[in-house]
Short mmCIF file of C-alpha atoms in Angstrom, two decimals:
data_model
loop_
_atom_site.label_atom_id
_atom_site.label_comp_id
_atom_site.label_asym_id
_atom_site.label_seq_id
_atom_site.Cartn_x
_atom_site.Cartn_y
_atom_site.Cartn_z
CA MET A 29 6.59 -29.84 -14.36
CA THR A 30 8.15 -28.33 -11.08
CA TRP A 31 6.55 -24.74 -10.01
CA THR A 32 8.59 -22.00 -10.66
CA ALA A 33 8.16 -18.69 -8.70
CA PRO A 34 5.65 -16.15 -10.70
CA GLN A 35 6.95 -13.43 -12.95
CA VAL A 36 6.67 -9.92 -11.58
CA GLU A 37 4.85 -7.16 -13.52
CA ARG A 38 5.47 -3.85 -11.61
CA THR A 39 2.42 -1.96 -10.75
CA THR A 40 3.99 0.93 -9.24
CA GLN A 41 6.55 3.28 -11.01
CA LEU A 42 8.59 5.24 -8.51
CA GLY A 43 8.20 8.27 -11.10
CA GLU A 44 4.96 8.47 -10.98
CA LEU A 45 5.39 8.75 -6.57
CA GLY A 46 6.76 12.33 -6.84
CA ASP A 47 4.27 14.46 -6.40
CA VAL A 48 1.16 12.73 -4.93
CA PRO A 49 -0.49 12.43 -1.38
CA GLU A 50 1.13 11.54 1.40
CA ARG A 51 -0.78 8.22 1.83
CA ARG A 52 -0.50 7.31 -1.84
CA MET A 53 3.39 7.87 -1.93
CA LEU A 54 3.72 5.75 1.34
CA GLU A 55 1.50 2.77 -0.28
CA GLY A 56 3.75 3.01 -3.48
CA TRP A 57 7.22 2.81 -1.84
CA LEU A 58 5.84 -0.31 0.05
CA ASN A 59 4.02 -2.14 -3.14
CA TRP A 60 7.26 -1.23 -5.36
CA HIS A 61 9.64 -2.95 -2.72
CA ARG A 62 6.81 -5.71 -2.76
CA GLU A 63 7.17 -6.50 -5.76
CA THR A 64 11.02 -6.28 -5.93
CA LEU A 65 11.38 -9.22 -3.09
CA LEU A 66 8.88 -11.29 -6.02
CA ALA A 67 10.79 -10.25 -8.89
CA LYS A 68 14.08 -11.23 -7.26
CA ALA A 69 12.61 -14.83 -6.60
CA SER A 70 10.88 -14.87 -9.96
CA GLY A 71 11.61 -17.85 -12.53
CA LEU A 72 13.55 -19.88 -9.45
CA ASP A 73 12.46 -23.41 -8.86
CA PRO A 74 12.11 -24.37 -5.10
CA ASP A 75 15.73 -25.59 -4.56
CA GLN A 76 16.57 -22.37 -6.21
CA LEU A 77 14.41 -20.46 -3.87
CA ALA A 78 15.73 -22.43 -0.38
CA ARG A 79 18.95 -22.35 -1.35
CA ALA A 80 22.09 -20.26 0.58
CA ALA A 81 24.01 -18.67 -2.05
CA VAL A 82 25.68 -16.38 -0.11
CA GLU A 83 27.90 -18.38 2.66
CA PRO A 84 28.56 -18.67 5.29
CA SER A 85 24.52 -17.17 5.85
CA ASP A 86 22.09 -19.54 6.06
CA LEU A 87 19.30 -16.67 4.35
CA THR A 88 17.71 -17.76 1.18
CA LEU A 89 15.34 -15.92 -0.81
CA LEU A 90 12.94 -18.09 -0.05
CA GLY A 91 13.44 -17.36 3.57
CA LEU A 92 13.03 -13.58 3.06
CA VAL A 93 9.75 -14.17 1.29
CA ARG A 94 8.50 -16.29 4.56
CA HIS A 95 9.94 -13.32 7.04
CA MET A 96 8.20 -10.21 5.34
CA ALA A 97 4.89 -12.27 5.43
CA GLU A 98 6.04 -12.65 9.43
CA VAL A 99 6.82 -8.89 9.67
CA GLU A 100 3.64 -7.66 7.12
CA ARG A 101 1.58 -8.98 10.06
CA TRP A 102 3.18 -8.23 13.12
CA TRP A 103 2.98 -4.85 12.50
CA PHE A 104 0.18 -3.87 10.37
CA ARG A 105 -2.56 -6.36 11.46
CA ARG A 106 -1.33 -7.54 15.16
CA SER A 107 0.18 -4.25 16.03
CA PHE A 108 -1.28 -1.42 14.39
CA ALA A 109 -4.97 -3.16 14.03
CA GLY A 110 -4.73 -5.33 17.20
CA GLU A 111 -5.83 -8.36 15.12
CA ALA A 112 -5.76 -11.79 17.33
CA VAL A 113 -3.84 -13.91 14.60
CA GLY A 114 -0.89 -16.23 14.98
CA GLU A 115 2.31 -15.77 13.15
CA VAL A 116 2.11 -17.05 9.33
CA PHE A 117 5.30 -19.81 9.36
CA THR A 118 6.33 -19.96 12.86
CA GLY A 119 5.52 -20.71 16.37
CA PRO A 120 5.67 -18.21 19.24
CA SER A 121 8.65 -18.48 20.94
CA ASP A 122 11.03 -19.41 17.92
CA GLY A 123 11.93 -16.21 17.11
CA ASN A 124 13.27 -16.67 13.83
CA GLU A 125 10.38 -15.25 11.66
CA GLY A 126 10.10 -17.04 9.18
CA LEU A 127 13.54 -17.22 7.77
CA ASP A 128 14.49 -20.78 9.34
CA GLY A 129 12.46 -24.13 8.44
CA VAL A 130 12.72 -23.33 4.45
CA ASP A 131 11.25 -26.24 2.94
CA PRO A 132 11.17 -26.55 -0.94
CA ALA A 133 8.44 -28.75 -1.58
CA CYS A 134 6.44 -26.10 0.47
CA ALA A 135 7.69 -22.98 -2.15
CA GLU A 136 4.59 -22.55 -4.24
CA ARG A 137 2.41 -22.72 -0.87
CA ASP A 138 4.64 -19.92 0.82
CA PHE A 139 4.31 -17.42 -2.14
CA GLY A 140 1.07 -17.99 -1.88
CA LEU A 141 1.31 -17.42 1.75
CA TYR A 142 2.84 -14.18 1.00
CA ARG A 143 0.43 -13.08 -1.33
CA ALA A 144 -2.48 -13.33 0.90
CA GLU A 145 -0.77 -11.96 3.43
CA VAL A 146 0.07 -9.09 1.85
CA GLY A 147 -3.83 -8.74 1.13
CA ALA A 148 -4.74 -8.63 4.37
CA CYS A 149 -2.56 -6.15 5.83
CA ASP A 150 -3.49 -4.03 3.38
CA ALA A 151 -7.43 -4.83 4.46
CA ALA A 152 -6.31 -4.32 7.44
CA VAL A 153 -5.23 -0.54 7.59
CA ALA A 154 -7.55 0.96 4.37
CA GLY A 155 -9.38 3.49 5.62
CA ARG A 156 -7.55 4.06 8.81
CA GLY A 157 -5.31 7.55 9.18
CA LEU A 158 -1.83 7.64 8.90
CA ASP A 159 -1.94 9.62 12.50
CA GLU A 160 -3.57 6.75 14.30
CA THR A 161 -1.55 5.11 16.89
CA PHE A 162 -1.01 2.21 18.51
CA PRO A 163 1.20 1.26 22.16
CA SER A 164 4.14 -0.35 21.09
CA PRO A 165 5.20 -3.13 22.60
CA ARG A 166 7.76 -0.76 24.93
CA GLY A 167 4.67 1.15 25.24
CA VAL A 168 5.64 4.18 22.88
CA PRO A 169 2.89 5.04 20.53
CA LEU A 170 3.30 4.67 16.86
CA SER A 171 1.35 5.71 14.20
CA LEU A 172 0.78 4.00 10.88
CA ARG A 173 2.90 6.26 9.23
CA TRP A 174 5.33 5.09 10.56
CA VAL A 175 4.59 1.27 10.65
CA TYR A 176 4.59 2.58 6.76
CA LEU A 177 8.46 3.44 6.86
CA MET A 178 9.38 1.06 9.16
CA MET A 179 8.17 -1.36 6.51
CA ILE A 180 9.93 0.22 3.69
CA GLN A 181 13.14 0.13 5.37
CA GLU A 182 12.71 -3.42 6.20
CA TYR A 183 12.21 -4.33 2.76
CA ALA A 184 14.98 -1.94 1.29
CA ARG A 185 17.28 -4.03 3.71
CA HIS A 186 16.16 -7.30 2.49
CA ASN A 187 16.33 -6.51 -1.07
CA GLY A 188 19.31 -5.82 -0.94
CA HIS A 189 20.13 -9.02 0.83
CA ALA A 190 17.89 -10.64 -2.36
CA ASP A 191 19.83 -8.87 -4.66
CA PHE A 192 23.29 -10.99 -3.66
CA LEU A 193 21.36 -14.22 -2.73
CA ARG A 194 19.42 -13.68 -6.43
CA GLU A 195 23.41 -13.17 -8.37
CA ARG A 196 24.86 -16.31 -6.50
CA THR A 197 22.03 -18.09 -7.76
CA ASP A 198 21.82 -17.45 -11.09
CA GLY A 199 23.63 -14.75 -11.75
CA VAL A 200 20.66 -12.55 -12.42
CA THR A 201 21.29 -8.88 -11.34
CA GLY A 202 19.08 -5.79 -11.48
CA ASP A 203 16.23 -4.43 -10.08
#
């Protein structure tokens, strides 16, 4: 039997985030976007996940999952927490951040690596204050709050891409 991307059960409801403490709100919005990306891929087989469905772009749903694992690691673990970890999928100088090199045969592994990275990122910032800062690559201090907001916008942008890719793959639309 061929592996398919698992169904996603939403653990975050946006209506529950209207009047909660800031940290819970930021985590909730980020988790909602993480789940949205996975929901866009759910039920698809590896070939569908690796298909560049919006010509002329070579962007794929599997590439987006891989890319977001890289981005999560870069901002939460490497930049904020200062962990000495390499890339999840790419080499140090290729600059594609997981978007290229997609292989349908590795789809199940790549989804597992994404989920593991999200868990590691959550662990890296657990108990840390939103006002804690780190120096950006340009030497500007950035806060953990900034990282959460940046990640929310990064997911929102790529989830828009995922909408088009999914619709072109099998016609499925919606949240």
